[in-house]
PDB file of C-alpha atoms in Angstrom:
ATOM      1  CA  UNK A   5       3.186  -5.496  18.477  1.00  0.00           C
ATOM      2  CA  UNK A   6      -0.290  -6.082  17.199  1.00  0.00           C
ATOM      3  CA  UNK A   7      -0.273  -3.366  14.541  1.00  0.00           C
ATOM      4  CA  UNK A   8       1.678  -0.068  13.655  1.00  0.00           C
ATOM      5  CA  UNK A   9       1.324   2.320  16.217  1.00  0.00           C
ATOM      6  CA  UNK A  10       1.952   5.857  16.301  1.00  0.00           C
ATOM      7  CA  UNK A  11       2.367   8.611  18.595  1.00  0.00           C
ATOM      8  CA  UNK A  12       1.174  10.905  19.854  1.00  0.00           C
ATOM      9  CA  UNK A  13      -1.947  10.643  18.671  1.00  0.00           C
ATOM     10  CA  UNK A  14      -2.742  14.360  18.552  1.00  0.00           C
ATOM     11  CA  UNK A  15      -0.063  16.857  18.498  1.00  0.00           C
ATOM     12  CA  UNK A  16      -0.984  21.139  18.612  1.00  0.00           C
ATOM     13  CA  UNK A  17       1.930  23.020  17.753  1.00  0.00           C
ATOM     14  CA  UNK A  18       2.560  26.778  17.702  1.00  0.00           C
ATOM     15  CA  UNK A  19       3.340  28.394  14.670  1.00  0.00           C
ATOM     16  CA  UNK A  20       7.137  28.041  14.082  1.00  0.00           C
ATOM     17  CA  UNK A  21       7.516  25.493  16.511  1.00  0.00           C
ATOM     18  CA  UNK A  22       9.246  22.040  15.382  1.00  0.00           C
ATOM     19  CA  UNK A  23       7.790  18.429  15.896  1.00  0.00           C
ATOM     20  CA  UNK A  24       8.204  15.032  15.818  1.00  0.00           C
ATOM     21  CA  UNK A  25       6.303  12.483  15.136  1.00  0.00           C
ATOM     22  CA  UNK A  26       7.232   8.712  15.908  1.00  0.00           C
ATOM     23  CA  UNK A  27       5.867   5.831  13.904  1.00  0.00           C
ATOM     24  CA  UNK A  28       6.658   1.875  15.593  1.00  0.00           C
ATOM     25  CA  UNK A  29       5.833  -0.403  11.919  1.00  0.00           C
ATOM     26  CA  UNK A  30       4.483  -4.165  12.454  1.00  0.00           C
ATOM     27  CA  UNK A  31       7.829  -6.305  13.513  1.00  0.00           C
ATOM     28  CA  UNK A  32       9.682  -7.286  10.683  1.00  0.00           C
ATOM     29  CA  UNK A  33       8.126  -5.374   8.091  1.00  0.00           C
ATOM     30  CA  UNK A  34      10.491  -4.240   5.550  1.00  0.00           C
ATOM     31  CA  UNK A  35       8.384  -1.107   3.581  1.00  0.00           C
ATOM     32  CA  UNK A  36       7.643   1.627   5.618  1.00  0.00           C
ATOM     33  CA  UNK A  37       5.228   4.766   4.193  1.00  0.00           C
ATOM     34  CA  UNK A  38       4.238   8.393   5.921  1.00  0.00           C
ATOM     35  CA  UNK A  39       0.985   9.746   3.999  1.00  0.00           C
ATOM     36  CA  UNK A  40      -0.555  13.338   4.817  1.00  0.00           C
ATOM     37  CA  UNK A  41      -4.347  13.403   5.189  1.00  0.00           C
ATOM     38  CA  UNK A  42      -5.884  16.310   4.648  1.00  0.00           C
ATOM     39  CA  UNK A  43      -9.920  16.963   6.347  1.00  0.00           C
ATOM     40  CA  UNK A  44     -12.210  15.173   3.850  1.00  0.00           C
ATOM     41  CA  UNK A  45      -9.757  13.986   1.810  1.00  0.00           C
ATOM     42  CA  UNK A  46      -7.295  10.988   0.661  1.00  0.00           C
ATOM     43  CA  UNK A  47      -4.367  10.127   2.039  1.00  0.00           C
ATOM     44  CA  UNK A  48      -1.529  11.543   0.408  1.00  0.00           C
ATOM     45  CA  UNK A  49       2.319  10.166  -0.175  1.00  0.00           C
ATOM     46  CA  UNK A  50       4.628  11.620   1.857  1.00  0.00           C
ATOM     47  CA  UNK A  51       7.913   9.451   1.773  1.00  0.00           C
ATOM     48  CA  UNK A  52       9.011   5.610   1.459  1.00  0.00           C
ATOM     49  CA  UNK A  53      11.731   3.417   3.449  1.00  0.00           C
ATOM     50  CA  UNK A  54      13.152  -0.155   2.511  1.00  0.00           C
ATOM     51  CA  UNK A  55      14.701  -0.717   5.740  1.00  0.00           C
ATOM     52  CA  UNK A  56      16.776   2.227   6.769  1.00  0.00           C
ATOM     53  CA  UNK A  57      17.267   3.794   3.415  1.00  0.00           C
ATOM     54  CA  UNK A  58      14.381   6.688   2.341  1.00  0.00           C
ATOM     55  CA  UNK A  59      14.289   5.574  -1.040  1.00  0.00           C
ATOM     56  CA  UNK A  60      11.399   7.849  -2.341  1.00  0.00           C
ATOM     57  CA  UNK A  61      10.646  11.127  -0.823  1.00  0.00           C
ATOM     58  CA  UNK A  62       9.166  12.850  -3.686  1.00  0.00           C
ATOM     59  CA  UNK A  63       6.066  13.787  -1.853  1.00  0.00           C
ATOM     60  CA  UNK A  64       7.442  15.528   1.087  1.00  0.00           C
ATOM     61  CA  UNK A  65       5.439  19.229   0.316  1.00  0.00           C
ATOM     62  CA  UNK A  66       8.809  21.453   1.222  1.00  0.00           C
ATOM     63  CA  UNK A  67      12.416  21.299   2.997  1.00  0.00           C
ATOM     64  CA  UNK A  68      10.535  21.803   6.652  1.00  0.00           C
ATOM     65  CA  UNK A  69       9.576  18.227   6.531  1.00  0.00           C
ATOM     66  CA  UNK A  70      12.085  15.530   7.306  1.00  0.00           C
ATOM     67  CA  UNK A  71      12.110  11.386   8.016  1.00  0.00           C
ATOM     68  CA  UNK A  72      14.175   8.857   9.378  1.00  0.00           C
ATOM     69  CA  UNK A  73      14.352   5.233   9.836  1.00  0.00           C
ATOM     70  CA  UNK A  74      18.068   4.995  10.992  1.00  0.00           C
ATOM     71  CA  UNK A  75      17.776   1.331  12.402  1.00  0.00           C
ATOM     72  CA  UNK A  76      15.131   0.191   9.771  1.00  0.00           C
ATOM     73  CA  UNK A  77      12.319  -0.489  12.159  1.00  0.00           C
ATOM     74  CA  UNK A  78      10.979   2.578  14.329  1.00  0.00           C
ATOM     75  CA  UNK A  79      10.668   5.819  12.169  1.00  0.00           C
ATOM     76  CA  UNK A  80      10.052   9.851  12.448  1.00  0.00           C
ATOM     77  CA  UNK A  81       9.096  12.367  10.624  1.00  0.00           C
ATOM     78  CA  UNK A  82       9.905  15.759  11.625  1.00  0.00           C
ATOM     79  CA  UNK A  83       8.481  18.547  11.126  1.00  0.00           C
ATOM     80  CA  UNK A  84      10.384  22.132  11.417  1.00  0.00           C
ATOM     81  CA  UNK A  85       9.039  25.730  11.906  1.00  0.00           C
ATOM     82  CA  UNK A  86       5.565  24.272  11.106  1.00  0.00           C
ATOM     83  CA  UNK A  87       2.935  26.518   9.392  1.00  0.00           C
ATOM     84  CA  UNK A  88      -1.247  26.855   9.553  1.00  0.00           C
ATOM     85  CA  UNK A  89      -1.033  24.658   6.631  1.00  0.00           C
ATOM     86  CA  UNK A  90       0.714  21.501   8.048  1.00  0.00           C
ATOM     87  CA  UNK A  91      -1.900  20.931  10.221  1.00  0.00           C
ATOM     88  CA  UNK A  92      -3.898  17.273   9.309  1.00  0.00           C
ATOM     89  CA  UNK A  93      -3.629  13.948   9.580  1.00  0.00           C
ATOM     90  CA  UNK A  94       0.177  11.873   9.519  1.00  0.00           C
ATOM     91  CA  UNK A  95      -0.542   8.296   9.020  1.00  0.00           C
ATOM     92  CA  UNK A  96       2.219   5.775   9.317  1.00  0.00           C
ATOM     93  CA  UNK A  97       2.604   2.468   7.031  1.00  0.00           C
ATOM     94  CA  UNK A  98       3.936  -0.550   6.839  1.00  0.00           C
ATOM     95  CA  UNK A  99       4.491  -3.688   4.755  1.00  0.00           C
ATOM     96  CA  UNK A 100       5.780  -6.823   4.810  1.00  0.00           C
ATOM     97  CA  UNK A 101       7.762  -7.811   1.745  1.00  0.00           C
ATOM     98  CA  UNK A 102       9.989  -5.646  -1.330  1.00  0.00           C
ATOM     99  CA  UNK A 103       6.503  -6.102  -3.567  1.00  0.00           C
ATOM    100  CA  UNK A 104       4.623  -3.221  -4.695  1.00  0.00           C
ATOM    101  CA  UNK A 105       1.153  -5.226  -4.425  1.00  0.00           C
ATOM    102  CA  UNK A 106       2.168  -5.771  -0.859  1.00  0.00           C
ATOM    103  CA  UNK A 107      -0.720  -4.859   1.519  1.00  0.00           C
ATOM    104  CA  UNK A 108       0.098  -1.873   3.689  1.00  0.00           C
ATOM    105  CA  UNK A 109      -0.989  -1.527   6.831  1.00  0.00           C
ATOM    106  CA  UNK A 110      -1.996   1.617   8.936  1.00  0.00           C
ATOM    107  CA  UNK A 111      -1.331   3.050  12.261  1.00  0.00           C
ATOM    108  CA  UNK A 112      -4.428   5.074  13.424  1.00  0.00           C
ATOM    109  CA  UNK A 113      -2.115   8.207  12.614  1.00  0.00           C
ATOM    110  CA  UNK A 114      -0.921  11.410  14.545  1.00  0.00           C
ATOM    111  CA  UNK A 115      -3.538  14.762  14.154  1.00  0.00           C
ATOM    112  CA  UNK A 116      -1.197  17.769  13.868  1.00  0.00           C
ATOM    113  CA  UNK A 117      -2.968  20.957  14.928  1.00  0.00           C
ATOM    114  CA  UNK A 118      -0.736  24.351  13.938  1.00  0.00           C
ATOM    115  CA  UNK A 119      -2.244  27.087  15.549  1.00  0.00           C
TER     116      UNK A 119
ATOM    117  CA  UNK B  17      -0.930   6.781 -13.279  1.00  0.00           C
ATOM    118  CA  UNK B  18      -4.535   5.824 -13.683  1.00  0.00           C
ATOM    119  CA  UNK B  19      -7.427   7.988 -12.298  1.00  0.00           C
ATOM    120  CA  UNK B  20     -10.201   6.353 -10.292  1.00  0.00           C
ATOM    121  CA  UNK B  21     -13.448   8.054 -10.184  1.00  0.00           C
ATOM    122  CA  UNK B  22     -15.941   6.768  -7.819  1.00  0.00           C
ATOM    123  CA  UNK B  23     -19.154   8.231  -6.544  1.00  0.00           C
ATOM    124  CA  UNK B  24     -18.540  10.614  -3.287  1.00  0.00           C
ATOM    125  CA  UNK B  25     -21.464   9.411  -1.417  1.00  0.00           C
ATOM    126  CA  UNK B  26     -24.175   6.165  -0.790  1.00  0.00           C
ATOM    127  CA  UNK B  27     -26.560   5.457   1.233  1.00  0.00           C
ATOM    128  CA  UNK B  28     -28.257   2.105   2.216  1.00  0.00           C
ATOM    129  CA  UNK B  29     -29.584   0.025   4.894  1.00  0.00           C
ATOM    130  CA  UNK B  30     -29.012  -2.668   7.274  1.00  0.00           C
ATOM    131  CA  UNK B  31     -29.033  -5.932   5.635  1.00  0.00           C
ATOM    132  CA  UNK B  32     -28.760  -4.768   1.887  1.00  0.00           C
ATOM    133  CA  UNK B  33     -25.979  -5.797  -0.112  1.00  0.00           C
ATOM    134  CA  UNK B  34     -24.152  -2.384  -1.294  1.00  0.00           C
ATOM    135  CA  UNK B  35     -21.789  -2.608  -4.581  1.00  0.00           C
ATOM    136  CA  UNK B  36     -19.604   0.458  -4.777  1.00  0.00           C
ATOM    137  CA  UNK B  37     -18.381   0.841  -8.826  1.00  0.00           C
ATOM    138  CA  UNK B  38     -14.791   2.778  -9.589  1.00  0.00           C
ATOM    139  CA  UNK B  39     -14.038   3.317 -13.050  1.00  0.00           C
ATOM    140  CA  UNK B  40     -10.526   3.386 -14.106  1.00  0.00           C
ATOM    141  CA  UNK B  41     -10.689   4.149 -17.987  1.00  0.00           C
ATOM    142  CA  UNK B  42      -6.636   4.262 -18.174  1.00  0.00           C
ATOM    143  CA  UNK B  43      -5.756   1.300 -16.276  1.00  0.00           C
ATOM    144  CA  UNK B  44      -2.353  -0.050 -17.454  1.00  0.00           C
ATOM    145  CA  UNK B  45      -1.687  -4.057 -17.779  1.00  0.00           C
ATOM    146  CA  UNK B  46       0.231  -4.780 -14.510  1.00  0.00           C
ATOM    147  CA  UNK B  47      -2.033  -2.660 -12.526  1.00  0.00           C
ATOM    148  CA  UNK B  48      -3.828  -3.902  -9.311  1.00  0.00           C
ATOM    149  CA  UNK B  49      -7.442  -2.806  -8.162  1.00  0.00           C
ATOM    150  CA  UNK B  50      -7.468  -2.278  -4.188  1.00  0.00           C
ATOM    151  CA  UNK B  51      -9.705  -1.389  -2.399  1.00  0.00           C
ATOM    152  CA  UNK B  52      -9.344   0.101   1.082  1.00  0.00           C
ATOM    153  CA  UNK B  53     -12.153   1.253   4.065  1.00  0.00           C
ATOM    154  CA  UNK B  54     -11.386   4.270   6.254  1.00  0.00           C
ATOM    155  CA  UNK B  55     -13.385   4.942   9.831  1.00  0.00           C
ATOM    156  CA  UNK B  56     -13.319   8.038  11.271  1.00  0.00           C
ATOM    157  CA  UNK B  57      -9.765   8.561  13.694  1.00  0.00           C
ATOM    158  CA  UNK B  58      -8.376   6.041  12.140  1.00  0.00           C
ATOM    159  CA  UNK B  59      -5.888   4.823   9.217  1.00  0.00           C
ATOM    160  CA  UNK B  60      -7.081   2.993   6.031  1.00  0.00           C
ATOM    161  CA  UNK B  61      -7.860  -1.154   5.832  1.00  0.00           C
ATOM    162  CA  UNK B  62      -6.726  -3.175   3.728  1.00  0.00           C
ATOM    163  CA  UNK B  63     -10.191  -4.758   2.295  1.00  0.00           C
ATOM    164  CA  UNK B  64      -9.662  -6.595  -1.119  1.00  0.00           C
ATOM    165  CA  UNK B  65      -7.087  -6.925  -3.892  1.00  0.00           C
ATOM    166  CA  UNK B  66      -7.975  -8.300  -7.393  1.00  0.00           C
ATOM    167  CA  UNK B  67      -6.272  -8.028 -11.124  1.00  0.00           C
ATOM    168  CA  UNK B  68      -9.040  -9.908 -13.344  1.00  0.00           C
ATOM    169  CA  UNK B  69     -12.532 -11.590 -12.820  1.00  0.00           C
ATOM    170  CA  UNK B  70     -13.753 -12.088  -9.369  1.00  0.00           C
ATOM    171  CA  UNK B  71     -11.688 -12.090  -6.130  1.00  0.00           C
ATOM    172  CA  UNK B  72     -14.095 -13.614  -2.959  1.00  0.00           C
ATOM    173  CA  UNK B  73     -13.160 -13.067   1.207  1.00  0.00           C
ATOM    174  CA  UNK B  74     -14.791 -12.998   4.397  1.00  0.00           C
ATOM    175  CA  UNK B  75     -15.427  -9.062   3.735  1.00  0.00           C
ATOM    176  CA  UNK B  76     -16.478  -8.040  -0.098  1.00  0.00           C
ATOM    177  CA  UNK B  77     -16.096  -9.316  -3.048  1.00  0.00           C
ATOM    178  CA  UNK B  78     -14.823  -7.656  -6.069  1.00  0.00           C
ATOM    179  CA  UNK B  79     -16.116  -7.663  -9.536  1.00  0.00           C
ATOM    180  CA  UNK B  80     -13.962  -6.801 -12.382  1.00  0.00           C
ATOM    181  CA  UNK B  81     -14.959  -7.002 -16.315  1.00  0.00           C
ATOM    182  CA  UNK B  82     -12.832  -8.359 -19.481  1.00  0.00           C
ATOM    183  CA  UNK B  83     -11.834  -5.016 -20.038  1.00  0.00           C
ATOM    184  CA  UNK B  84     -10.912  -4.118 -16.649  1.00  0.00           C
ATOM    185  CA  UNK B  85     -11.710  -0.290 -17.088  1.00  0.00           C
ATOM    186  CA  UNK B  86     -14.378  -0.461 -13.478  1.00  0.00           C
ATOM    187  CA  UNK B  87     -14.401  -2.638 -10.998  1.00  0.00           C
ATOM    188  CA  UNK B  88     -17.258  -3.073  -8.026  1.00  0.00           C
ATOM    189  CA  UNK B  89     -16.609  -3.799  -4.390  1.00  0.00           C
ATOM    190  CA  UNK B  90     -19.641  -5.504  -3.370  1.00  0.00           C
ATOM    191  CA  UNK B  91     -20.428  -5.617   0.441  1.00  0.00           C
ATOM    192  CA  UNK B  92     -22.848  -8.124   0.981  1.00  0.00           C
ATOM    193  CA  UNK B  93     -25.389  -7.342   4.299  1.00  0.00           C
ATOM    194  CA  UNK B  94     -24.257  -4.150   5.609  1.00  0.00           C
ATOM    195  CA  UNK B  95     -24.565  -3.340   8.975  1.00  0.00           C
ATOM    196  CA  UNK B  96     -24.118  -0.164  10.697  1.00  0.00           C
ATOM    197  CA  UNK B  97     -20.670  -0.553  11.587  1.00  0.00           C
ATOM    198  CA  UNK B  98     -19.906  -0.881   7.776  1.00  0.00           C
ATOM    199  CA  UNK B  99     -20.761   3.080   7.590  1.00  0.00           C
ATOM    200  CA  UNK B 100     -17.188   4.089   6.518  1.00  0.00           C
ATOM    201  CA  UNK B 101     -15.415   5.890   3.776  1.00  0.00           C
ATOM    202  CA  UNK B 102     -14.047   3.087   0.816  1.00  0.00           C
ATOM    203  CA  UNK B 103     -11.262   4.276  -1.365  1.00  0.00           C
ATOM    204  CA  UNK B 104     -10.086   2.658  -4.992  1.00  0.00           C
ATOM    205  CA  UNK B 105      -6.798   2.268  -5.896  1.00  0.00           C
ATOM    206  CA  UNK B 106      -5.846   1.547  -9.331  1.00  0.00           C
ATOM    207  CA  UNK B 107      -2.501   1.662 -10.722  1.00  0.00           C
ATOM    208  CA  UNK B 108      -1.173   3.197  -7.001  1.00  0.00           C
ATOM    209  CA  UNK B 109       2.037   1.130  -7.366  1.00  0.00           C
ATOM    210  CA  UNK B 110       5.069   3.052  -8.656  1.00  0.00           C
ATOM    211  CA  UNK B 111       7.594   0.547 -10.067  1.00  0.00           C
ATOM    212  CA  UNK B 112       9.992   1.300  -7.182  1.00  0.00           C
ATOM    213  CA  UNK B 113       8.328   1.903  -3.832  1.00  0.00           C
ATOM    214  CA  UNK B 114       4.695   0.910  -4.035  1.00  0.00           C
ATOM    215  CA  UNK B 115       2.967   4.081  -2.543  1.00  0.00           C
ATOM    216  CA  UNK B 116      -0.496   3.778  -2.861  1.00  0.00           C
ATOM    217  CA  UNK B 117      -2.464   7.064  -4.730  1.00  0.00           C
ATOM    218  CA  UNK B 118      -5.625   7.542  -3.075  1.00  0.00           C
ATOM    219  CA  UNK B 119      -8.666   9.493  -4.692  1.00  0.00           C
ATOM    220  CA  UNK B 120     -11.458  11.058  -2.350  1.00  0.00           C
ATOM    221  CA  UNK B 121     -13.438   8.429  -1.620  1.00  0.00           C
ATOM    222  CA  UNK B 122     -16.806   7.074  -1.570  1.00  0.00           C
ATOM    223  CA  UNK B 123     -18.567   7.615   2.310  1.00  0.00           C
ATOM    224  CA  UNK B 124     -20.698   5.216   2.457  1.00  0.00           C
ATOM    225  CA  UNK B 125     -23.903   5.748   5.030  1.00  0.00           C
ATOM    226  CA  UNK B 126     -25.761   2.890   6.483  1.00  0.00           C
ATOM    227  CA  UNK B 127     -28.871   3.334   8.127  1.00  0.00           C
ATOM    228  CA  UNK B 128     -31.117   1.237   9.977  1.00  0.00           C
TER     229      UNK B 128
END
């Protein structure tokens, strides 16, 4: 495709309920990134795949949140027994290449409303 | 990691040139300066990249001193659809996975 896409675009969620969200990267990119954006703020790190293997998931905020990339291409993260405070912004990531200067490119991202 | 402070808000008009300035007092030696624009609903672009000096493309430019502790995105002729929020990103690349660090941003406003 075109760009990274990402669905759904808006997800609302009851309280306890689990979720998934699907992120397709640009075709052939290697890096893939999940950031967390909060209302009026920054994206924030979430977790980082080279291919299929989550090498960094030191931003992941507790145990409830989980991501895959089994094939190394299309990726999820999941959500389980989601809370009032999980509710923003997922954006998806991609690059091309191993290098950390690599430019990263967004999907328009997935707005997670817990009620 | 180096901290970026930039200011939260600008305003300007149609046609001006706008420079945006991000200080990053702690910047280390192999650190990049990127900058990135936001629109509302959707995810950050990629605008301009730079280590040293002056870095020129279709979009900005971006001004960096000897001493590389600011930097200023300079957007020449804004137009309305510029009105976005621009993020700095200094020293954002971990050794291993390159996850970018994001501050709060600069909104910019453009009027007409």
């Amino acid at each position: 495709g075109a760009g990274v896409s990402q669905s759904p675009r808006y997800k609302v969620a009851k309280r306890g309920q689990d979720v998934a969200l699907r992120c397709d990267p640009i075709s052939g990119h290697v890096s893939l990134f999940w950031y967390q954006q909060a209302l009026g703020q920054g994206p924030e790190f979430l977790t980082y795949f080279q291919n299929e293997a989550q090498l960094d998931k030191s931003g992941l905020p507790s145990d409830r949140f989980f991501a895959e990339r089994p094939e190394g291409s299309v990726s999820t993260l999941k959500i389980q027994r989601t809370q009032q405070e999980d509710s923003a912004v997922y954006l998806c990531a991609s690059s091309f290449g191993l290098a950390v200067a690599d430019t990263q490119y967004f999907g328009p991202g997935t707005r997670l409303t817990v009620l | 990691l180096a901290k970026t402070t930039q200011p939260i808000s600008m305003d300007s008009y149609e046609g001006q040139e706008v420079n945006i300035t991000c200080s990053h007092n702690n910047i280390a030696t192999n650190d990049y300066i990127t900058w990135y624009q936001q629109f509302p609903s959707q995810g950050p672009r990629f605008i301009i990249q730079g280590y040293k000096t002056k870095v020129t493309n279709e979009v900005a430019s971006l001004f960096i001193p000897a001493d590389r502790k600011s930097s200023t995105l300079s957007l020449p002729r804004v137009s309305l659809s510029d009105t976005a929020v621009y993020y700095c990103l200094v020293g954002g690349f971990s050794s291993n996975t390159g996850k970018l660090i994001f501050g709060q941003g600069t909104t910019l406003q453009v009027k007409p």
